Short mmCIF file of C-alpha atoms in Angstrom, two decimals:
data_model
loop_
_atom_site.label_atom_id
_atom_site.label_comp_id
_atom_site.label_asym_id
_atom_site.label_seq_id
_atom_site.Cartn_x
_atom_site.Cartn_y
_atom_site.Cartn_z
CA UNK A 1 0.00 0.00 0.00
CA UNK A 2 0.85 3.93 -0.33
CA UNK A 3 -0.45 6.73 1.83
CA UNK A 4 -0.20 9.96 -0.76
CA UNK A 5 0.62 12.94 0.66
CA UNK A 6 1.25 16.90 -0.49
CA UNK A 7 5.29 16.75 -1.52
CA UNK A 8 6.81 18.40 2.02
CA UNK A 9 4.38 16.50 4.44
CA UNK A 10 6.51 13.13 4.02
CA UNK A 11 7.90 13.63 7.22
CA UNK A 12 4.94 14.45 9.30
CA UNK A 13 2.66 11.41 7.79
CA UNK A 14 5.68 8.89 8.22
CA UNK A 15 5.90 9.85 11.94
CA UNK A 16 1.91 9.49 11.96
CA UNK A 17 1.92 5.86 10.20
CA UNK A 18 4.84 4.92 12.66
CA UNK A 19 2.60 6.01 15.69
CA UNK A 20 0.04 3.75 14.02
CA UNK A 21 2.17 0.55 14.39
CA UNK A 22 2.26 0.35 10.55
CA UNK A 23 4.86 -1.52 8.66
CA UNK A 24 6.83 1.33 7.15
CA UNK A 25 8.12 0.82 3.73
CA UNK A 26 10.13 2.77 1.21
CA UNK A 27 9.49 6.59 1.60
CA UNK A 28 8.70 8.68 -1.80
CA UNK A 29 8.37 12.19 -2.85
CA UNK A 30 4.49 12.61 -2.25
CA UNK A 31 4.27 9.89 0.11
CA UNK A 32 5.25 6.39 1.99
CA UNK A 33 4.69 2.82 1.20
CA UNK A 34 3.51 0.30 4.06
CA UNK A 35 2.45 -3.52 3.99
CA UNK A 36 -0.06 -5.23 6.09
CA UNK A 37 -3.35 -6.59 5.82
CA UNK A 38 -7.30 -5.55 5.53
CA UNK A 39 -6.94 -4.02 9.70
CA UNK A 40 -3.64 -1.86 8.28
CA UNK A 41 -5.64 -0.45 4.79
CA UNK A 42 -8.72 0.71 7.17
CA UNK A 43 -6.94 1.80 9.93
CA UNK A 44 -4.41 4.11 7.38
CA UNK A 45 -7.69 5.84 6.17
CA UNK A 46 -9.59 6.41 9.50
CA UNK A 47 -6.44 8.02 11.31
CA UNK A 48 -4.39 9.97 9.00
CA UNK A 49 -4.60 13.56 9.38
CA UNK A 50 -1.79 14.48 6.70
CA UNK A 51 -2.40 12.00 3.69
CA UNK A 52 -4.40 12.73 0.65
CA UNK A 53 -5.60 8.97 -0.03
CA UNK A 54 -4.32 5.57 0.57
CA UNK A 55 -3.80 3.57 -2.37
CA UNK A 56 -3.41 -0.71 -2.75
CA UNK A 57 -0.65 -1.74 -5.01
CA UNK A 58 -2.25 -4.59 -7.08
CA UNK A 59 0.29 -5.16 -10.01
CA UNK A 60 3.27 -4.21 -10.45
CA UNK A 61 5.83 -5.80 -13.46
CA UNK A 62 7.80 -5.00 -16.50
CA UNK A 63 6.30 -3.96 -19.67
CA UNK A 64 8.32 -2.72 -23.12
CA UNK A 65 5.86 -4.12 -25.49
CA UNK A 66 2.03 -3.65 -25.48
CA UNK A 67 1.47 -7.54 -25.57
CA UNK A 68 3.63 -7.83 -21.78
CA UNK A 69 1.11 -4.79 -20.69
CA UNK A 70 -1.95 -7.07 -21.93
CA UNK A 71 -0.23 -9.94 -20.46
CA UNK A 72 0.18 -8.82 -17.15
CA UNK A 73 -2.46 -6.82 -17.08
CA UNK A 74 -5.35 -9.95 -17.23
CA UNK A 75 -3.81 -11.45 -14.66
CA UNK A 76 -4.57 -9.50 -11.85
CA UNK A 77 -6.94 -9.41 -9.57
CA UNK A 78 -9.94 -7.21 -10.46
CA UNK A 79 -12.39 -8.98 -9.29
CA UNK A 80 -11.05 -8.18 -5.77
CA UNK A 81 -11.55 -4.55 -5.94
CA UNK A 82 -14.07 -3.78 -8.65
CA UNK A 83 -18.04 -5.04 -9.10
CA UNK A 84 -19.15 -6.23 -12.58
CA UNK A 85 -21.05 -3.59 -13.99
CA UNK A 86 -19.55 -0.92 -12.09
CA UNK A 87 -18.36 2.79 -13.17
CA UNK A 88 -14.48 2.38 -12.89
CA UNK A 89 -12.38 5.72 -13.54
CA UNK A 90 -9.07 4.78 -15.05
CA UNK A 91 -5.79 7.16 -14.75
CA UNK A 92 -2.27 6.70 -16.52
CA UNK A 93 0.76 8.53 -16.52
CA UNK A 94 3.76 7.63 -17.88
CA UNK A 95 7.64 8.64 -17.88
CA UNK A 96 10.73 7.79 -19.20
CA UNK A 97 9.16 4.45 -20.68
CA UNK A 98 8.82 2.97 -24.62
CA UNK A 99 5.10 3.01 -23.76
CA UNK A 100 4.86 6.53 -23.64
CA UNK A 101 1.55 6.98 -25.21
CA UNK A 102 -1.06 7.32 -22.36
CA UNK A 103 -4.13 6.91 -23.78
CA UNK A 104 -2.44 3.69 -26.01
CA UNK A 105 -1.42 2.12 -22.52
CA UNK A 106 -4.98 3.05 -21.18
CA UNK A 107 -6.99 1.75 -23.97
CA UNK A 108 -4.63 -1.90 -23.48
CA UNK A 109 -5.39 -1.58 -19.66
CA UNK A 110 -8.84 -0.72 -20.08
CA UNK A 111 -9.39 -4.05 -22.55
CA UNK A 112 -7.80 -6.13 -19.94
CA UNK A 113 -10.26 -4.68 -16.69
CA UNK A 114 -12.98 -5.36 -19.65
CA UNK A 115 -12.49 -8.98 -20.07
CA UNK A 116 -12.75 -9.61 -15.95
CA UNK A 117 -15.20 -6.94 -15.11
CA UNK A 118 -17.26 -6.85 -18.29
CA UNK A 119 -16.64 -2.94 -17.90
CA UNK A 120 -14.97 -0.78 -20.08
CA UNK A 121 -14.00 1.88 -17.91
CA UNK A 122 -13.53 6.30 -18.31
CA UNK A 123 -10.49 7.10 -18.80
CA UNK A 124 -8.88 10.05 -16.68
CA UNK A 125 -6.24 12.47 -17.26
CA UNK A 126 -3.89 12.92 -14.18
CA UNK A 127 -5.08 15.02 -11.46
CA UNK A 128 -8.71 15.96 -11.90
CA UNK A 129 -10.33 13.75 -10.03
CA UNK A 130 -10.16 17.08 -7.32
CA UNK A 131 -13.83 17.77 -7.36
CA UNK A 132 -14.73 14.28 -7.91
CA UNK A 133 -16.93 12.96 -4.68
CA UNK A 134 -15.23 9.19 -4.80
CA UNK A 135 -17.66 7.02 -5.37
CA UNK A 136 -16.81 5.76 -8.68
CA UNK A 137 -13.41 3.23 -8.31
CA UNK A 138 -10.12 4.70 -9.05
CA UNK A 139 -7.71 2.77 -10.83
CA UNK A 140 -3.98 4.35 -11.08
CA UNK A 141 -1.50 3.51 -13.51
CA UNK A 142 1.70 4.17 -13.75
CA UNK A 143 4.55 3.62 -16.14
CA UNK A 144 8.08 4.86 -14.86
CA UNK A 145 11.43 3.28 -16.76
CA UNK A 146 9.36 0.52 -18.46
CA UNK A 147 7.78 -0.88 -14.77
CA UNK A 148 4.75 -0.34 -14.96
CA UNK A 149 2.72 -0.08 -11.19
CA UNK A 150 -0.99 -0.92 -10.93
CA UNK A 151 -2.97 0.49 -7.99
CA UNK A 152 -6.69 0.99 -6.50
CA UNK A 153 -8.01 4.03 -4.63
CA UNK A 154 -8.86 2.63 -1.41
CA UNK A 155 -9.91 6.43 -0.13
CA UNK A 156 -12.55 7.56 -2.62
CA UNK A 157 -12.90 11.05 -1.66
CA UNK A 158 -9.85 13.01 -0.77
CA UNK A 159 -9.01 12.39 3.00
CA UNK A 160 -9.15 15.87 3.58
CA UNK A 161 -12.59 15.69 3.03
CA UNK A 162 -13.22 15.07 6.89
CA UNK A 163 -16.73 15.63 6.41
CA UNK A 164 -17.14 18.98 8.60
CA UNK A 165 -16.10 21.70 6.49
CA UNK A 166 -19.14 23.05 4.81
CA UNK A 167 -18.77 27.00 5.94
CA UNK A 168 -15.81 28.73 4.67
CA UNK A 169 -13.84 32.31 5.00
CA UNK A 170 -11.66 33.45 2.56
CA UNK A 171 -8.91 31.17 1.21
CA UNK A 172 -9.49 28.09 3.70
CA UNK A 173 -6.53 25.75 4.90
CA UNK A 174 -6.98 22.47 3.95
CA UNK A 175 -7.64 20.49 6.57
CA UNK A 176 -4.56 17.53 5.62
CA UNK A 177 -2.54 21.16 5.94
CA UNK A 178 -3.65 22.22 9.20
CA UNK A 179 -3.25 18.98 10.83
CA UNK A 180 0.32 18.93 9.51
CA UNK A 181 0.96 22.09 10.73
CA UNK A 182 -0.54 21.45 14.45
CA UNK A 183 1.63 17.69 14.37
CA UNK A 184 4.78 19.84 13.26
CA UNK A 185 4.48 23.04 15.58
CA UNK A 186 5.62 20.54 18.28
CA UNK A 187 2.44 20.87 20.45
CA UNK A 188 0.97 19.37 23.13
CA UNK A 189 -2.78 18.46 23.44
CA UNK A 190 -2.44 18.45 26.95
CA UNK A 191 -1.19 22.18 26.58
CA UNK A 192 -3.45 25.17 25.76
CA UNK A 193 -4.08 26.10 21.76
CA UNK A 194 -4.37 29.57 20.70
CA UNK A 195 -5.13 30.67 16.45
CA UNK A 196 -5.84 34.34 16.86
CA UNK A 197 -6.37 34.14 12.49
CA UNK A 198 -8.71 30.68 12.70
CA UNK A 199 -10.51 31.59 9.30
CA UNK A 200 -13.13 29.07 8.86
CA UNK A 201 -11.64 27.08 11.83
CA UNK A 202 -9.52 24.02 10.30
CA UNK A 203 -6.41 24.84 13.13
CA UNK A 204 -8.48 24.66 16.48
CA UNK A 205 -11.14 22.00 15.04
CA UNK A 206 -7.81 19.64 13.35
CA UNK A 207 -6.58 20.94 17.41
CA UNK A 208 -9.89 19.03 19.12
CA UNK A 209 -9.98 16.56 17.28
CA UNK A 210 -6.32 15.23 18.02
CA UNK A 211 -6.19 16.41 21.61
CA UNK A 212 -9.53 14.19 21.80
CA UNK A 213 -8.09 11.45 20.21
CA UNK A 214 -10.85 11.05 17.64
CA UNK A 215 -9.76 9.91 14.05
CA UNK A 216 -10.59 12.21 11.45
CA UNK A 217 -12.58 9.59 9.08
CA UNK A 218 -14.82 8.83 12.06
CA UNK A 219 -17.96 9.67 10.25
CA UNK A 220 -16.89 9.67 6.35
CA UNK A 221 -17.36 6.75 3.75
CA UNK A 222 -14.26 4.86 1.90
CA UNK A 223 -13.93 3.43 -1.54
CA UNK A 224 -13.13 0.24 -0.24
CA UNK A 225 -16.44 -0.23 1.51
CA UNK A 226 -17.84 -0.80 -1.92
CA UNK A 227 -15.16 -3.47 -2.79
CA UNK A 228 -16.11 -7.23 -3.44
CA UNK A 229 -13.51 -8.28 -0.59
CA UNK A 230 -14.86 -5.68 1.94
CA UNK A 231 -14.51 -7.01 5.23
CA UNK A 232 -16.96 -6.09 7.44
CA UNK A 233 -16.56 -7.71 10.63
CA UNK A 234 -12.51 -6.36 10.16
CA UNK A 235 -14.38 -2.99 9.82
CA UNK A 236 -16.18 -3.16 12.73
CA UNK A 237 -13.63 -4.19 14.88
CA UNK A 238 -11.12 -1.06 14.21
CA UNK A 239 -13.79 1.71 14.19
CA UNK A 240 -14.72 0.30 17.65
CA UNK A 241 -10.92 0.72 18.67
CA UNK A 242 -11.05 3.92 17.85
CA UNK A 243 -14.01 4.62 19.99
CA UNK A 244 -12.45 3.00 22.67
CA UNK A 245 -9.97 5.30 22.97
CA UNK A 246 -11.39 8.70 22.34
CA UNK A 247 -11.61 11.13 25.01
CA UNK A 248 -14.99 12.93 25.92
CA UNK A 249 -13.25 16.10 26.27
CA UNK A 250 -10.05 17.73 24.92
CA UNK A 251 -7.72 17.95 28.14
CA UNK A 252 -6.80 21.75 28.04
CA UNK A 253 -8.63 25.37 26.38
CA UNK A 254 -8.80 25.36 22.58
CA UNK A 255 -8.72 29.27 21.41
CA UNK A 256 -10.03 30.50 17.79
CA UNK A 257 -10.28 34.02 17.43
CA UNK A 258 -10.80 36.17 14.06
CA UNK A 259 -11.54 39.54 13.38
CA UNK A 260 -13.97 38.78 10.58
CA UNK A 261 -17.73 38.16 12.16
CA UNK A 262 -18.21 35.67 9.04
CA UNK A 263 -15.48 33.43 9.28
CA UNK A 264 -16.22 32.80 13.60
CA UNK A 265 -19.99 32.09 12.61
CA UNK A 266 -18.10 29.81 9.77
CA UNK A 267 -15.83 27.80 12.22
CA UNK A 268 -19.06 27.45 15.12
CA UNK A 269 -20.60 25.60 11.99
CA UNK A 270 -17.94 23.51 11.14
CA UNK A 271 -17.05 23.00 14.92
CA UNK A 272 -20.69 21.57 15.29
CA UNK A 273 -20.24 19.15 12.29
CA UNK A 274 -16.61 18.15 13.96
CA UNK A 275 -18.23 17.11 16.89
CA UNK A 276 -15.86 19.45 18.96
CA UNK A 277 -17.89 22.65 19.28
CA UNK A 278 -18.10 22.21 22.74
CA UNK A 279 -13.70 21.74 23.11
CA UNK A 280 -13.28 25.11 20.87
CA UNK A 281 -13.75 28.85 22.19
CA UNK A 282 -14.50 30.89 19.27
CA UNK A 283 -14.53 34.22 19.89
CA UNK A 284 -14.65 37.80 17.06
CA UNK A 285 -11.67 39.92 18.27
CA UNK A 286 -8.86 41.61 16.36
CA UNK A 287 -5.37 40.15 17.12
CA UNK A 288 -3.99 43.25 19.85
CA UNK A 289 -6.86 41.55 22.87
CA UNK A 290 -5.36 37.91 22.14
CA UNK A 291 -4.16 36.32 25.77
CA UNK A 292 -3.14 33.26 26.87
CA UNK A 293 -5.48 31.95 29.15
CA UNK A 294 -5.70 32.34 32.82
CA UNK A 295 -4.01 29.82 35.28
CA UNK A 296 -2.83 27.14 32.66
CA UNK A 297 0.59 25.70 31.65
CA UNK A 298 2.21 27.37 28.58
CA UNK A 299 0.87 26.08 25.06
CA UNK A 300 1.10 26.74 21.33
CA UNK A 301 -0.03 29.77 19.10
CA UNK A 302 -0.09 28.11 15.80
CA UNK A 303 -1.74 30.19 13.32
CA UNK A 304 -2.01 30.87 9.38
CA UNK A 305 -1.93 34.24 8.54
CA UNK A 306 -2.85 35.91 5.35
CA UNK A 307 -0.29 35.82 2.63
CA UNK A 308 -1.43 38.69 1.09
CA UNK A 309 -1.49 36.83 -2.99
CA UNK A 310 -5.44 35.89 -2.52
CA UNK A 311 -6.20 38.15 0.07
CA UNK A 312 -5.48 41.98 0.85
CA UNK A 313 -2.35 43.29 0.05
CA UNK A 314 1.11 42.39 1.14
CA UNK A 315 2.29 45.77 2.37
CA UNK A 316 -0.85 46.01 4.30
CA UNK A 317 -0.04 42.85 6.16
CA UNK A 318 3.60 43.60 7.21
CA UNK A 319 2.07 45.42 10.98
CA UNK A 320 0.15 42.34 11.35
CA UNK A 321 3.23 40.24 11.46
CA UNK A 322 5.01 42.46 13.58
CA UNK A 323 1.93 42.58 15.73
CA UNK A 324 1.66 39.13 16.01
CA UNK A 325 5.20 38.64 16.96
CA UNK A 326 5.20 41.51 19.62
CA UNK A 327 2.25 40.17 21.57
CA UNK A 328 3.55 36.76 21.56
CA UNK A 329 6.93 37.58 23.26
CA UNK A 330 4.75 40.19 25.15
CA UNK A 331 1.79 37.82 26.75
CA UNK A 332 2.93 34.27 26.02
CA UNK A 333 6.51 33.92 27.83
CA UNK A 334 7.40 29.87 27.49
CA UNK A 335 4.94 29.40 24.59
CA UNK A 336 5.63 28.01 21.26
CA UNK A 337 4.49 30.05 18.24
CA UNK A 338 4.63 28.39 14.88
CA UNK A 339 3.15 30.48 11.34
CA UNK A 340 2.43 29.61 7.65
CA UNK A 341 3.86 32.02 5.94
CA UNK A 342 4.45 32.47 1.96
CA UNK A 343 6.78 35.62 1.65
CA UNK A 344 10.13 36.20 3.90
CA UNK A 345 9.64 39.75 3.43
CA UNK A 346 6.33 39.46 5.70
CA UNK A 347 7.41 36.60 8.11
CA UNK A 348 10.90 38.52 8.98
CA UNK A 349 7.99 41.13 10.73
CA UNK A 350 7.49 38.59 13.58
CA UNK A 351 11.08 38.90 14.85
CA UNK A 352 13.08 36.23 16.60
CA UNK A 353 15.07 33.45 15.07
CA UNK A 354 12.29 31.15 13.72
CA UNK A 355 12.99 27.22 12.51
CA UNK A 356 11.61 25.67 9.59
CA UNK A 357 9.52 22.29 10.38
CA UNK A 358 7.88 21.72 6.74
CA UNK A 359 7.81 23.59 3.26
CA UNK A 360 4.84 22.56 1.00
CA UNK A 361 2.07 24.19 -0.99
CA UNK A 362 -1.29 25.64 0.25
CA UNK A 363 -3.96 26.55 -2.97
CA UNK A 364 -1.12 26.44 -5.02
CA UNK A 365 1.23 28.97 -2.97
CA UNK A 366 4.47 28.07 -1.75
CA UNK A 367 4.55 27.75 2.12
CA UNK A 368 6.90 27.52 5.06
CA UNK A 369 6.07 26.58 8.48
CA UNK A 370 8.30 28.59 11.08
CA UNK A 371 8.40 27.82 14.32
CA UNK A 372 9.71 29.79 17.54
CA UNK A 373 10.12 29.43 21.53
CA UNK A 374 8.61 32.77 22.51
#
């Protein structure tokens, strides 16, 4: 198998998977591999926070001719994964192969699915299956120095798709993103959480829902519920682990502040759908009355400020970073403070020597988490 991550979360989802017990495999750009069984596929999709989709390797062999693609190709197991009669959605890429021709090594993969399946399925082209809701089967191919690698979605949806986020304010962190950023910052769920830029609310909701323990595909569907080999009972038995274990309260005070009226009604929704409204204070206040709470241990401000390339303008934004930074070293002596931030010119503002934990992309935009002891 292969969890799939955004290229710069490798890190952060290996350490997740390892905390999992998961038999770690070789590590990729965009991702890890890991072996194991039915309990290991269901588990990797109910608990990761950082990965994109889990996919099952189902063929994998060498193929310079068309007739060695067909060949191989038959021989696996369809059946396995894919109903006769269903909708199957079929994507190829190739590189640095003699088959170079994707929609020739489609059409010969497509044949072969036909004759075990009795369905000829849609071909894809690479990467817009973004909007797509999952429930048709995804079947990956890919073709890299003449081995060719055969696998099945086992995700459907994109993880990230937790199910909660419905309301959003202006360019929303994706929720694989914030939970990445939360696991990197270094902070401790038994420590207070304050985002004094929450947005729609992905930081302090990602922030309840680990501090509770609760896996973030609690209450979504999979693609591999729909597979002929679905095991139920195997099902069953994790999801009710995972209940086992969850807490019925985060341990210490969640914070989410904003200045924009829309966004806080925005995360209370989403909180709601979470299941964590009642772990979260949201409150509508600019950034200068942000405090750490009263009588606790020190905690984490881990925030993701405006960029200013989708919203407002850069210049504009350079007293909020300073801001930020002053109050921080002002109010939270002994906390952590860790930022997203897309432009050196605005993150410099803040002050301090800050440490980079992760470099990825957010919407497209090149981002750095920075990290600081305050």
């Amino acid at each position: 198998m292969f969890a799939i991550c955004a290229p710069g979360l490798e890190d952060v989802l290996e350490a997740e998977m390892r905390s999992l017990g998961l038999e770690i495999g070789k590590r990729d750009i965009g991702g890890v591999a890991f072996s194991g069984g039915s309990s290991a596929l269901f588990r990797s999709n109910l608990w990761l926070r950082t990965a994109t989709r889990v996919i099952a390797r189902v063929g994998d062999f060498h193929a310079r001719l068309f007739d060695e693609l067909e060949r191989h190709s038959r021989k696996l197991g369809w059946s396995r994964f894919i109903d006769g009669g269903q909708p199957v959605r079929l994507r190829v890429s190739t590189s640095k192969s003699r088959l170079y021709h994707t929609g020739a090594v489609a059409q010969r993969i497509a044949e072969a699915m036909e004759k075990s399946t009795g369905v000829a399925p849609t071909v894809t082209s690479s990467g817009d299956d973004d909007d797509e809701s999952g429930e048709t089967p995804l079947v990956i191919v890919r073709l890299f120095r003449d081995q060719c690698t055969v696998s099945i979605d086992s995700s459907g949806a994109l993880l990230h798709r937790r199910g909660y986020r419905l309301a959003t304010a202006k360019a929303p962190l994706r929720e694989t993103l914030g939970a990445a950023l939360l696991l990197a910052s270094g902070w401790d769920p038994n420590t207070p959480l304050v985002d004094p830029l929450c947005g729609a609310g992905t930081i302090p909701i990602e922030a309840a829902l680990i501090a509770r323990r609760m896996p973030p595909g609690l209450t979504r569907k999979f693609a591999f519920m729909q597979w002929p080999g679905f095991h139920e009972a195997t099902w069953k038995k994790v999801l009710d682990e995972a209940r086992a274990q969850m807490l019925p309260a985060a341990p210490a005070p969640i914070f989410g502040s904003d200045r924009d009226a829309g966004a806080i009604t925005a995360s209370r929704a989403n909180a709601e759908r979470a299941g964590v409204a009642a772990d979260i204070e949201l409150e509508e206040k600019v950034i200068s009355r942000i405090a750490p709470p009263a009588h606790s241990a020190p905690g984490a401000i881990v925030t993701n400020p405006p960029y200013g390339v989708r919203v407002g303008d850069r210049d504009a934004l350079r007293n909020l970073y300073a801001q930020l930074g002053t109050i921080a070293r002002e109010r939270f002596k002994g906390w952590r403070l860790t930022v997203l931030s897309a432009d050196p010119r605005l993150d410099s503002q803040i002050g301090g020597t800050m440490e980079k934990v992760l470099a990825t992309k957010n919407g497209g935009i090149a981002v750095r988490a920075l990290r600081s002891a305050i």
